[in-house]
PDB file of C-alpha atoms and ligand atoms in Angstrom:
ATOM      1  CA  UNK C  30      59.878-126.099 163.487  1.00  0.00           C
ATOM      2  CA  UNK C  31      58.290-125.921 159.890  1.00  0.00           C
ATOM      3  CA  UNK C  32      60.432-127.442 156.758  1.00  0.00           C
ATOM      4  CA  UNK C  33      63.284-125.626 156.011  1.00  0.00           C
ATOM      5  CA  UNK C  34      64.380-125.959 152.379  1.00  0.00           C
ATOM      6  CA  UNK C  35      67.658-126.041 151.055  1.00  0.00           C
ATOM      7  CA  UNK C  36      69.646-127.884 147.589  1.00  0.00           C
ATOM      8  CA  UNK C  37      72.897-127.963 149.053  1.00  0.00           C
ATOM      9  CA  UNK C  38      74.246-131.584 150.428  1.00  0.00           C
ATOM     10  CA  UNK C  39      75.537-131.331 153.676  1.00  0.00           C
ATOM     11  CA  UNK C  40      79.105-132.259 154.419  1.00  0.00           C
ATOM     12  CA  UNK C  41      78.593-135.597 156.027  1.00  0.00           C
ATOM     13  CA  UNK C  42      75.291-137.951 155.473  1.00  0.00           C
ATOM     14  CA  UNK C  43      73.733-138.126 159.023  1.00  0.00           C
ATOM     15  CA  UNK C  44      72.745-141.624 160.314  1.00  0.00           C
ATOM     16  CA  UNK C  45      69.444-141.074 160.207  1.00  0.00           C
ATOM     17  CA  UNK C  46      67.432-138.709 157.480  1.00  0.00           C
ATOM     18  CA  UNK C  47      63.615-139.016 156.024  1.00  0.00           C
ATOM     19  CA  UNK C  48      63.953-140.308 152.256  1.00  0.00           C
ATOM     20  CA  UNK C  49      61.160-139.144 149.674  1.00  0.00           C
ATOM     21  CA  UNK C  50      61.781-142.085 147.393  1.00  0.00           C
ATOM     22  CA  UNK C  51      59.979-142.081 144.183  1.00  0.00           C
ATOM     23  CA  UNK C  52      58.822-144.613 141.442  1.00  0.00           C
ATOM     24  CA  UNK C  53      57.058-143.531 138.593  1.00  0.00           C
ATOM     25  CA  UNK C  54      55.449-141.033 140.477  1.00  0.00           C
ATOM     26  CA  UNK C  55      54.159-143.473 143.394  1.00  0.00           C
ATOM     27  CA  UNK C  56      55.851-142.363 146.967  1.00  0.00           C
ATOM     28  CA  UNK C  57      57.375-145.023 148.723  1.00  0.00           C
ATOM     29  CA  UNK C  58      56.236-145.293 152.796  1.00  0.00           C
ATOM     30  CA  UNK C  59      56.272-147.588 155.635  1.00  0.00           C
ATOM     31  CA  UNK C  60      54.017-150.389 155.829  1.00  0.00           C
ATOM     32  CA  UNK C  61      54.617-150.912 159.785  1.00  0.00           C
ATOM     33  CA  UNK C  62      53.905-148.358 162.525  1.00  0.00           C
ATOM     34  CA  UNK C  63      52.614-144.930 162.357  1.00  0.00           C
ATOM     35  CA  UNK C  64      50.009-145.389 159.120  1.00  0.00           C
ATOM     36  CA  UNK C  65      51.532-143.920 156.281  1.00  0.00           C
ATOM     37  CA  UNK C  66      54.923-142.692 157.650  1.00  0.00           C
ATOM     38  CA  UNK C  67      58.090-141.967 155.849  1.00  0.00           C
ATOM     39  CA  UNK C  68      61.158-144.018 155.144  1.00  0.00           C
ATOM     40  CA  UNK C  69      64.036-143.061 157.703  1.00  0.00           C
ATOM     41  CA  UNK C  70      67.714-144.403 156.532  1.00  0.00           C
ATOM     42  CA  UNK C  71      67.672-147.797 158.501  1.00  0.00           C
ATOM     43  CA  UNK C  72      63.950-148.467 156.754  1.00  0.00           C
ATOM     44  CA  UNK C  73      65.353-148.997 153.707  1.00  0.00           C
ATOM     45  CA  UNK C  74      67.856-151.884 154.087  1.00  0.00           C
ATOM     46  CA  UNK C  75      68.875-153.235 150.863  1.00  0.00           C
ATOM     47  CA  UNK C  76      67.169-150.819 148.687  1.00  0.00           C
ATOM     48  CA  UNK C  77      69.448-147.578 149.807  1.00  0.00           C
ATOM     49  CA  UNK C  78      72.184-148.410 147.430  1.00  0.00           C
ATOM     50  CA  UNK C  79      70.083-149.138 144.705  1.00  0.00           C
ATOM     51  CA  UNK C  80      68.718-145.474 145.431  1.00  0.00           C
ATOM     52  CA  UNK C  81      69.460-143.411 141.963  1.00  0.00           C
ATOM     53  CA  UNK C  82      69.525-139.415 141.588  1.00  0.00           C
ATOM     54  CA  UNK C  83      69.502-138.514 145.279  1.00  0.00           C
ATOM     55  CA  UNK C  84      68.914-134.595 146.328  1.00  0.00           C
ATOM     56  CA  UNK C  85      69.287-133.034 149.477  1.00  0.00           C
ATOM     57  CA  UNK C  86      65.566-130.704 149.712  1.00  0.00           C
ATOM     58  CA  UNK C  87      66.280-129.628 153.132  1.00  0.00           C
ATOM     59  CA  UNK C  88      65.483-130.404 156.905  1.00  0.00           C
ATOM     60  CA  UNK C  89      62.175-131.305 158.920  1.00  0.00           C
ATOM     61  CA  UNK C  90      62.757-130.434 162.666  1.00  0.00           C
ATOM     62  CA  UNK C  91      66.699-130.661 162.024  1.00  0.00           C
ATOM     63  CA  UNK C  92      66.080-133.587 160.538  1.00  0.00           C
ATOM     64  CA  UNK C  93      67.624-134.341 156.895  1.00  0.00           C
ATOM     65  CA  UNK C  94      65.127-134.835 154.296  1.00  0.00           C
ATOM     66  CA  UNK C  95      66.338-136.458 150.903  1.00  0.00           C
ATOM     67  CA  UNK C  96      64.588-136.838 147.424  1.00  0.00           C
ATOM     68  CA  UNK C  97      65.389-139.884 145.466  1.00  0.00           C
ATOM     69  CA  UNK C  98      64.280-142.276 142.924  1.00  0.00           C
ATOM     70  CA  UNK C  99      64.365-146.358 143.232  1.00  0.00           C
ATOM     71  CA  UNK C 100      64.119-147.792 139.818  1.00  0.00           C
ATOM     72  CA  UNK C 101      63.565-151.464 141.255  1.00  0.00           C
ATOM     73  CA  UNK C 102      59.406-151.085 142.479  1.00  0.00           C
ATOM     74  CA  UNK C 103      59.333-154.579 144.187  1.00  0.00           C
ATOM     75  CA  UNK C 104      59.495-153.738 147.502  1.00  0.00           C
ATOM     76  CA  UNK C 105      57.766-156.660 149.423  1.00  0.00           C
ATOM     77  CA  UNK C 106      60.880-157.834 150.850  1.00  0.00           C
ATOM     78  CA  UNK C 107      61.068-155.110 153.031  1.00  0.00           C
ATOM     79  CA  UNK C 108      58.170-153.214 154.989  1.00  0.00           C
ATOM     80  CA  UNK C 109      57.799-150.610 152.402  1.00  0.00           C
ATOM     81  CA  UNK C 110      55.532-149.900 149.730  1.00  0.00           C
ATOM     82  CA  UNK C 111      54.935-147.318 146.669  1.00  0.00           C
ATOM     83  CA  UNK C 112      51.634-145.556 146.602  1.00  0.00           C
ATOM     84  CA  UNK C 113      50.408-142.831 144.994  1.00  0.00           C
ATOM     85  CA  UNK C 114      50.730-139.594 146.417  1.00  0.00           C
ATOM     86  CA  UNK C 115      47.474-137.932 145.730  1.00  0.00           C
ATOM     87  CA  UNK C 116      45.804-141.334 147.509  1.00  0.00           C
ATOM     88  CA  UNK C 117      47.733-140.485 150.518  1.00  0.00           C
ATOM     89  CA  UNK C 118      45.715-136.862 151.004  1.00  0.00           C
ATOM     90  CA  UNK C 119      44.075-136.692 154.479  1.00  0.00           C
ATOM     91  CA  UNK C 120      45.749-140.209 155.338  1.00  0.00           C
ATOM     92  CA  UNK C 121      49.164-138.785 155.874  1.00  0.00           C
ATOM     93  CA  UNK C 122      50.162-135.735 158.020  1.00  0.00           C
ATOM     94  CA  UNK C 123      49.980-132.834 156.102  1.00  0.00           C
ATOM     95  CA  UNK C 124      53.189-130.880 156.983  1.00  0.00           C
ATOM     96  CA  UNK C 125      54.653-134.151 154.788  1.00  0.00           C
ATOM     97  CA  UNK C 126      52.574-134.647 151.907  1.00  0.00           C
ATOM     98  CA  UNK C 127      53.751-131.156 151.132  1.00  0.00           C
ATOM     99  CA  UNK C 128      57.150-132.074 151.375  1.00  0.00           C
ATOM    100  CA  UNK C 129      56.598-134.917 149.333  1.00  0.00           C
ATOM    101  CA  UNK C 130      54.993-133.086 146.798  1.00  0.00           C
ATOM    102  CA  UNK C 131      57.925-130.784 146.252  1.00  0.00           C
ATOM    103  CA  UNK C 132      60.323-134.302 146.476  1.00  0.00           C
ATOM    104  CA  UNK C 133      58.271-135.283 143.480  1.00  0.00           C
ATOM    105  CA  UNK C 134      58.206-131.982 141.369  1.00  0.00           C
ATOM    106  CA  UNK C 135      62.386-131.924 142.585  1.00  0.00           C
ATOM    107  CA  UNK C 136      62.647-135.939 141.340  1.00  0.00           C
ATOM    108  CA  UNK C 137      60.594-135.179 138.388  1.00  0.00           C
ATOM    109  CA  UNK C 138      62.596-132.129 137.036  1.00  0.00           C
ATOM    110  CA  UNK C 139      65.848-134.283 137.828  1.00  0.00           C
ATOM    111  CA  UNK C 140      64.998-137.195 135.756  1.00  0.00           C
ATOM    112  CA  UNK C 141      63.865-135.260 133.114  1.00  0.00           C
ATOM    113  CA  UNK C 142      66.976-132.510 132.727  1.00  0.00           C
ATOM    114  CA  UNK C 143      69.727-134.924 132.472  1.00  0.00           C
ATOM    115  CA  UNK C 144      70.470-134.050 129.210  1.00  0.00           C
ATOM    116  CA  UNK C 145      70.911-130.533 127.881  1.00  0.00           C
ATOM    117  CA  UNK C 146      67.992-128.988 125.604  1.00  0.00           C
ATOM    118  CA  UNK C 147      70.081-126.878 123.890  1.00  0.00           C
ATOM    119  CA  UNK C 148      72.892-129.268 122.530  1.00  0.00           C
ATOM    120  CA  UNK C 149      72.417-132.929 123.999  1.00  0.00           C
ATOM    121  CA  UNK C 150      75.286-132.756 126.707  1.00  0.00           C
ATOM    122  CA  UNK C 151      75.031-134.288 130.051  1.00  0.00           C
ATOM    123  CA  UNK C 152      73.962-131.721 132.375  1.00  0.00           C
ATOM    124  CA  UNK C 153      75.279-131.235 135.657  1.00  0.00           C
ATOM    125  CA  UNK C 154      74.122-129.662 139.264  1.00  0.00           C
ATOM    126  CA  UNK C 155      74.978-126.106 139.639  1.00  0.00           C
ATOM    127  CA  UNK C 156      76.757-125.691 143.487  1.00  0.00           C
ATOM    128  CA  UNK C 157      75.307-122.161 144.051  1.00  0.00           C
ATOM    129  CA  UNK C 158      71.540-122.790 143.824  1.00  0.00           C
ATOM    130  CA  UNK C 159      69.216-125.456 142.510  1.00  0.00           C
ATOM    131  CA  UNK C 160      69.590-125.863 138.965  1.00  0.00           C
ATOM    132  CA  UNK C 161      71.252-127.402 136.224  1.00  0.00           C
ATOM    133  CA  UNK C 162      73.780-126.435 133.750  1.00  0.00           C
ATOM    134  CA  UNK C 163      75.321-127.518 130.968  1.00  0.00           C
ATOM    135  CA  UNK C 164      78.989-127.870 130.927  1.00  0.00           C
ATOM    136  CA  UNK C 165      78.959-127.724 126.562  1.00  0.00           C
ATOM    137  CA  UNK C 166      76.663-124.868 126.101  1.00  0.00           C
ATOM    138  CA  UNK C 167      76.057-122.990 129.500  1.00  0.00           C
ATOM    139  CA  UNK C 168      72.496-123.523 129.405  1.00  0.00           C
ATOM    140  CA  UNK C 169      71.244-122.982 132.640  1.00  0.00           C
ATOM    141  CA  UNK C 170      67.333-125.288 133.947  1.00  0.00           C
ATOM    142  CA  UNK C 171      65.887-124.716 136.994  1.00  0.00           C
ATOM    143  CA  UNK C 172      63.539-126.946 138.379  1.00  0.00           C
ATOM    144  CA  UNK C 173      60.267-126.432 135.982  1.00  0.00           C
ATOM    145  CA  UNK C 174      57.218-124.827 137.211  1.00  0.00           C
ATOM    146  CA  UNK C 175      53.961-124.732 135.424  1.00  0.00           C
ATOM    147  CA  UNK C 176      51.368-121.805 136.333  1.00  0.00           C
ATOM    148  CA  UNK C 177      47.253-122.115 136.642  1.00  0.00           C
ATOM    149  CA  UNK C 178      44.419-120.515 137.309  1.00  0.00           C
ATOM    150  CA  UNK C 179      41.793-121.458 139.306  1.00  0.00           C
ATOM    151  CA  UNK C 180      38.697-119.615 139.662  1.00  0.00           C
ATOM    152  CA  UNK C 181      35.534-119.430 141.441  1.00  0.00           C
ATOM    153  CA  UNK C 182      33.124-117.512 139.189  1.00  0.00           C
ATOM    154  CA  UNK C 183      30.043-116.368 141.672  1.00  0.00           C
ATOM    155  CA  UNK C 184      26.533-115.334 140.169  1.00  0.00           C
ATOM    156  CA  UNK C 185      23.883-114.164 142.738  1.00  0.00           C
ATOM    157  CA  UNK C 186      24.980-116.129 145.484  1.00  0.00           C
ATOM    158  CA  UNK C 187      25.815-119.406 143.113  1.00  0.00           C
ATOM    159  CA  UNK C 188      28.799-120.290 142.084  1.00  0.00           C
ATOM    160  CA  UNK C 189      29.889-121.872 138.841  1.00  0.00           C
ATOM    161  CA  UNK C 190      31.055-125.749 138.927  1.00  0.00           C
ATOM    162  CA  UNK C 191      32.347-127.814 136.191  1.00  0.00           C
ATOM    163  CA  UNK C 192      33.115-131.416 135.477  1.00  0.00           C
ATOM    164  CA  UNK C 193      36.233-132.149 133.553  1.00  0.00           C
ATOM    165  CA  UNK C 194      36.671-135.521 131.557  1.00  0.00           C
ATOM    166  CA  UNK C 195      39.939-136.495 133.260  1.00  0.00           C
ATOM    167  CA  UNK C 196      38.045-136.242 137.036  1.00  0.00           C
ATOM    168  CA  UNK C 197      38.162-139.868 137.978  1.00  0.00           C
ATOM    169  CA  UNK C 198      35.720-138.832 140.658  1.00  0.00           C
ATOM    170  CA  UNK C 199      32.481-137.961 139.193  1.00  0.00           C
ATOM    171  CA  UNK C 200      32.941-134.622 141.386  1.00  0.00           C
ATOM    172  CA  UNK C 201      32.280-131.108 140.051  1.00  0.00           C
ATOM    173  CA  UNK C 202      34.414-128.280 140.544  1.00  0.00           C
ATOM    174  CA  UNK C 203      35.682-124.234 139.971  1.00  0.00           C
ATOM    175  CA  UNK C 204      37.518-124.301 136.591  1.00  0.00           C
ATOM    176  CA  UNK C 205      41.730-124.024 135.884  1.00  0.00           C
ATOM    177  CA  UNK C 206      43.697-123.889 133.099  1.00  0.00           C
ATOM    178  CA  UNK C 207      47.193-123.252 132.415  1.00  0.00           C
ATOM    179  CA  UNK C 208      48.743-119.431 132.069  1.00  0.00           C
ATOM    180  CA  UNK C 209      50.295-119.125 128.178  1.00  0.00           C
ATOM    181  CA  UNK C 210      53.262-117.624 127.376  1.00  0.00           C
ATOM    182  CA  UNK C 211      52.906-113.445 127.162  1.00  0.00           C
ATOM    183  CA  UNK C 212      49.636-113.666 129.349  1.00  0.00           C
ATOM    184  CA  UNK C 213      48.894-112.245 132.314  1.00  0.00           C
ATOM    185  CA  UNK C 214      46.761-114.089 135.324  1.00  0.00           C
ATOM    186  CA  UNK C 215      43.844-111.886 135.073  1.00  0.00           C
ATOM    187  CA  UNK C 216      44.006-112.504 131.011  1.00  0.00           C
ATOM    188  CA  UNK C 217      44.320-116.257 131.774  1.00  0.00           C
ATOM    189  CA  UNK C 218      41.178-115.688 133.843  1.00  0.00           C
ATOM    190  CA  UNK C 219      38.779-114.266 131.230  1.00  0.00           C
ATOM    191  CA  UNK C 220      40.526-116.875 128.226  1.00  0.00           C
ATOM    192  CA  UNK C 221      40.221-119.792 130.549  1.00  0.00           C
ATOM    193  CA  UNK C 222      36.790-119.000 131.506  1.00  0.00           C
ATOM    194  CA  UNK C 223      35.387-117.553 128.195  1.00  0.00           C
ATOM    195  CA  UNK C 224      36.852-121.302 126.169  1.00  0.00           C
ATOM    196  CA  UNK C 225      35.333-123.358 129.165  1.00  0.00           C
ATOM    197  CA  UNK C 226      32.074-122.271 129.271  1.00  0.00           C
ATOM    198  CA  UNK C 227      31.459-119.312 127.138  1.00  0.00           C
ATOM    199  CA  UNK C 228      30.875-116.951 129.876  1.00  0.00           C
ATOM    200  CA  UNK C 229      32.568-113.608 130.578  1.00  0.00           C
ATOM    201  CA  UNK C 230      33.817-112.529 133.944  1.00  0.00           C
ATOM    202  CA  UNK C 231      34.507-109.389 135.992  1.00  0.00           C
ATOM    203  CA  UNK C 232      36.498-108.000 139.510  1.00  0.00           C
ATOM    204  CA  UNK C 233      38.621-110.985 139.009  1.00  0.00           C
ATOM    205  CA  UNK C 234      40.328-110.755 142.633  1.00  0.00           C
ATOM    206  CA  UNK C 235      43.237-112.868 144.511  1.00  0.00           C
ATOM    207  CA  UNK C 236      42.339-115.593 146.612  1.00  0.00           C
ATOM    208  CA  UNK C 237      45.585-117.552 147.421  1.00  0.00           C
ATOM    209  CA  UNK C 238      48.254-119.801 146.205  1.00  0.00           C
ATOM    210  CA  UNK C 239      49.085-123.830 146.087  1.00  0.00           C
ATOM    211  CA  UNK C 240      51.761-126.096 144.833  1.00  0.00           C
ATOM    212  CA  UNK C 241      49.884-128.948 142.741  1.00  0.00           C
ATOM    213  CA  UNK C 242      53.075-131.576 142.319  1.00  0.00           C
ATOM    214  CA  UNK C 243      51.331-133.565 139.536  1.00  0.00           C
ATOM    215  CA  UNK C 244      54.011-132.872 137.919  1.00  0.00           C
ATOM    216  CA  UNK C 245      55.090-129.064 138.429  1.00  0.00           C
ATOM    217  CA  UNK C 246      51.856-127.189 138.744  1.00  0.00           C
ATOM    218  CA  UNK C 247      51.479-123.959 140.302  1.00  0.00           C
ATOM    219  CA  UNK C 248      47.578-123.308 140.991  1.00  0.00           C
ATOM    220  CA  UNK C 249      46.712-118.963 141.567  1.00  0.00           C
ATOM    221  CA  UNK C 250      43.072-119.422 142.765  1.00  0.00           C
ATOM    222  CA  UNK C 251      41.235-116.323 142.015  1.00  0.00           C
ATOM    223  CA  UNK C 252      37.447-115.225 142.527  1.00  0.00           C
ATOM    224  CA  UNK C 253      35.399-113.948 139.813  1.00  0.00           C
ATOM    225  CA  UNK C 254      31.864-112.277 139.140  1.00  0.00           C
ATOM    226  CA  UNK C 255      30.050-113.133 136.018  1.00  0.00           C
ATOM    227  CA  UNK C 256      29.588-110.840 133.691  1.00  0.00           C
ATOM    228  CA  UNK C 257      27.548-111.901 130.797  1.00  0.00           C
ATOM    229  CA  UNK C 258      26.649-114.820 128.197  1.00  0.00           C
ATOM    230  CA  UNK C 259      25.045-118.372 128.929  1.00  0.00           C
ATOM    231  CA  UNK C 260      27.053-121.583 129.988  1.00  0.00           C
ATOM    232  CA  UNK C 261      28.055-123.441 126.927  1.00  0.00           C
ATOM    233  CA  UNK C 262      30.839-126.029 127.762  1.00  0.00           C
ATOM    234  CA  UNK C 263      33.550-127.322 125.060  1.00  0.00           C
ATOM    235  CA  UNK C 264      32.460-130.451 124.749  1.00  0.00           C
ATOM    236  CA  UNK C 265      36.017-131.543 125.050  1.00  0.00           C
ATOM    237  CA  UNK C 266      37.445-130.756 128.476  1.00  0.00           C
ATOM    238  CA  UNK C 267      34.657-129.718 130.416  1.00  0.00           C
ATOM    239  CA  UNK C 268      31.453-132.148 130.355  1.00  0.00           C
ATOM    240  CA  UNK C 269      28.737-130.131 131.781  1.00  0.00           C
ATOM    241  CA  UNK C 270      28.759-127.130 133.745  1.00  0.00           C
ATOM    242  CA  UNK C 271      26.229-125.115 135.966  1.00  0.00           C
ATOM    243  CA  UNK C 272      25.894-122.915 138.773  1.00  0.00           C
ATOM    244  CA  UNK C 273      24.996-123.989 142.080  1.00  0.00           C
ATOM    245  CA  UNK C 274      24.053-122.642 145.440  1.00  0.00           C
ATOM    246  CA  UNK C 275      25.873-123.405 148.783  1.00  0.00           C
ATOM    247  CA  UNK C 276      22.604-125.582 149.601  1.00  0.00           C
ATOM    248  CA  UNK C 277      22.313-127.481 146.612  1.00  0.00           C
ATOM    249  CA  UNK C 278      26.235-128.256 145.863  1.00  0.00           C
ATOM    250  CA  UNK C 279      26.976-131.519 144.111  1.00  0.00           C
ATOM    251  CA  UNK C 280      30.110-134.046 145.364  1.00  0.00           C
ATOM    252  CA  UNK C 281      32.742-131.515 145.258  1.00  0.00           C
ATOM    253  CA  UNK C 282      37.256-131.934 145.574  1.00  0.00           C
ATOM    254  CA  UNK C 283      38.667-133.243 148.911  1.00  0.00           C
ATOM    255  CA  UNK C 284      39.900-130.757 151.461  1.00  0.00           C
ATOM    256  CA  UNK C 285      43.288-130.382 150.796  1.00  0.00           C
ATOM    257  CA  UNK C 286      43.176-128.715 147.093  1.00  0.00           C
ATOM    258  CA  UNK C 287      43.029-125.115 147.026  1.00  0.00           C
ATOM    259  CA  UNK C 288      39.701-125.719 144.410  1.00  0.00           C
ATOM    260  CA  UNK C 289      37.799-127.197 147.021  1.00  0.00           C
ATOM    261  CA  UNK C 290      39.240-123.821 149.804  1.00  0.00           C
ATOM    262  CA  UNK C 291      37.320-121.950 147.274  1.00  0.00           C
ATOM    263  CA  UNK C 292      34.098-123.869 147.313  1.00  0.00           C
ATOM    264  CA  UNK C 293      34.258-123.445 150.943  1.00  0.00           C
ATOM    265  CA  UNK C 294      34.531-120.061 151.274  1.00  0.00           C
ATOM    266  CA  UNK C 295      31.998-119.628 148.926  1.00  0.00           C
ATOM    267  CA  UNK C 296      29.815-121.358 151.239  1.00  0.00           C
ATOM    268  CA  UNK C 297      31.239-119.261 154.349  1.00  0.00           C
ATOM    269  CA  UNK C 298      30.257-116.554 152.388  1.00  0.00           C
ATOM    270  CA  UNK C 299      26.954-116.778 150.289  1.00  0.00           C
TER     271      UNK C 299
HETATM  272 ZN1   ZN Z 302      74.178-127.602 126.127  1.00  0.00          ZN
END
């Protein structure tokens, strides 16, 4: 049975529910047993009261899954640990980094809309869907999303790859950039592209969708032909920038990430 999401706290706390715990970002899981598993209730031993800003996100095989944040990150009493999240791709199951990605983006919004951004009030849970309002003003948040492109941009059978400054990884990859207010996705496209690496693109077609929790990303991955001009990068976000054939690729994303589903269709395909 897949995830099943939901905001609404059930009428009694079961015995027993997975907890997406959160400390500055890191996502707290077991140190004993299955590698990389998630906190159930009884895991968590002295730390569950000191658990701040629970949510309910929904249920895992029945099971109820909670988002929360532990202030306290000293954990080595108990068999627990914080890691980061995006170090856990391809180490933990799938199906539940997913989940823990929208616990994060869920934890994130929480902590950061307790206070109204219209007049300064406390804000408080609306009980009909998952957002918050402000009992002053009316102001209604919902949990804050952030839209991206991400495209790959094919030329004769090469496609174009770029290396962005913050990459810790010295890996290149298709480029993104966030939609602006009043844009379209295809606009976003051409802009993103064009202020990159000077290059204009055509057919801009859909590819598919992913969730990028780091914070609140939303990443639209699109597929592009070029259309004219010479690769000159911006010097500020992207480093360098060139076009590559499926035999001659460079180090390229991990699996997971939609950028690097792109890369391998390209090769699939070229
Ligand atoms: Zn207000």
């Amino acid at each position: 049975m897949p995830f099943k999401p939901d905001f609404k706290l059930p009428s009694f706390e079961p015995a027993s529910a997975l907890w997406f715990v959160f400390n500055k970002g890191k996502l707290l899981i077991k140190t004993t047993g299955e590698p990389c598993a998630i906190p159930e209730t009884s895991d968590l031993g002295r730390h569950k009261p000191a658990l701040i800003r629970k949510q309910y996100i929904g249920a895992l095989d029945g099971r109820f899954c909670f988002a929360a944040e532990l202030p306290d990150e000293n954990t080595q009493d108990a068999p627990l640990k914080f890691q980061e999240l995006r170090s856990l791709f391809g180490l933990m199951e799938e199906n539940l980094i997913w989940i823990a990605g929208r616990a994060n983006q869920l934890v994130y919004w929480n902590q950061t809309h307790q206070y109204c951004g219209g007049c300064g009030w406390p804000t408080e849970d609306k009980t009909d869907e998952r957002a918050k309002i402000c009992p002053q003003c009316s102001l209604i948040n919902y949990p804050r999303l952030s839209p991206a492109v991400i495209v790959a941009v094919l030329k004769n059978n090469q496609i174009l790859l770029g290396r962005n400054r913050r990459f810790k990884l010295p890996f290149y990859s298709v480029l993104a950039g966030f939609v602006e207010p009043g844009e379209t996705l295809e606009a976003c496209v051409k802009r993103e592209i064009r202020e990159e690496v000077g290059i204009a693109v055509k057919n801009i077609r859909y590819f598919g969708s992913q969730p990028w929790p780091f914070p609140n990303s939303l990443m639209i991955a699109f597929v592009a032909d070029y259309a004219g001009g010479e690769i000159s990068t911006d010097g500020s976000e992207i480093v360098d920038a060139a076009w590559f054939s499926k035999n001659s690729l460079p180090q390229i994303p991990p699996k997971i990430s939609i950028a690097r589903q792109l890369i391998d269709w390209f090769v699939q395909t070229a």
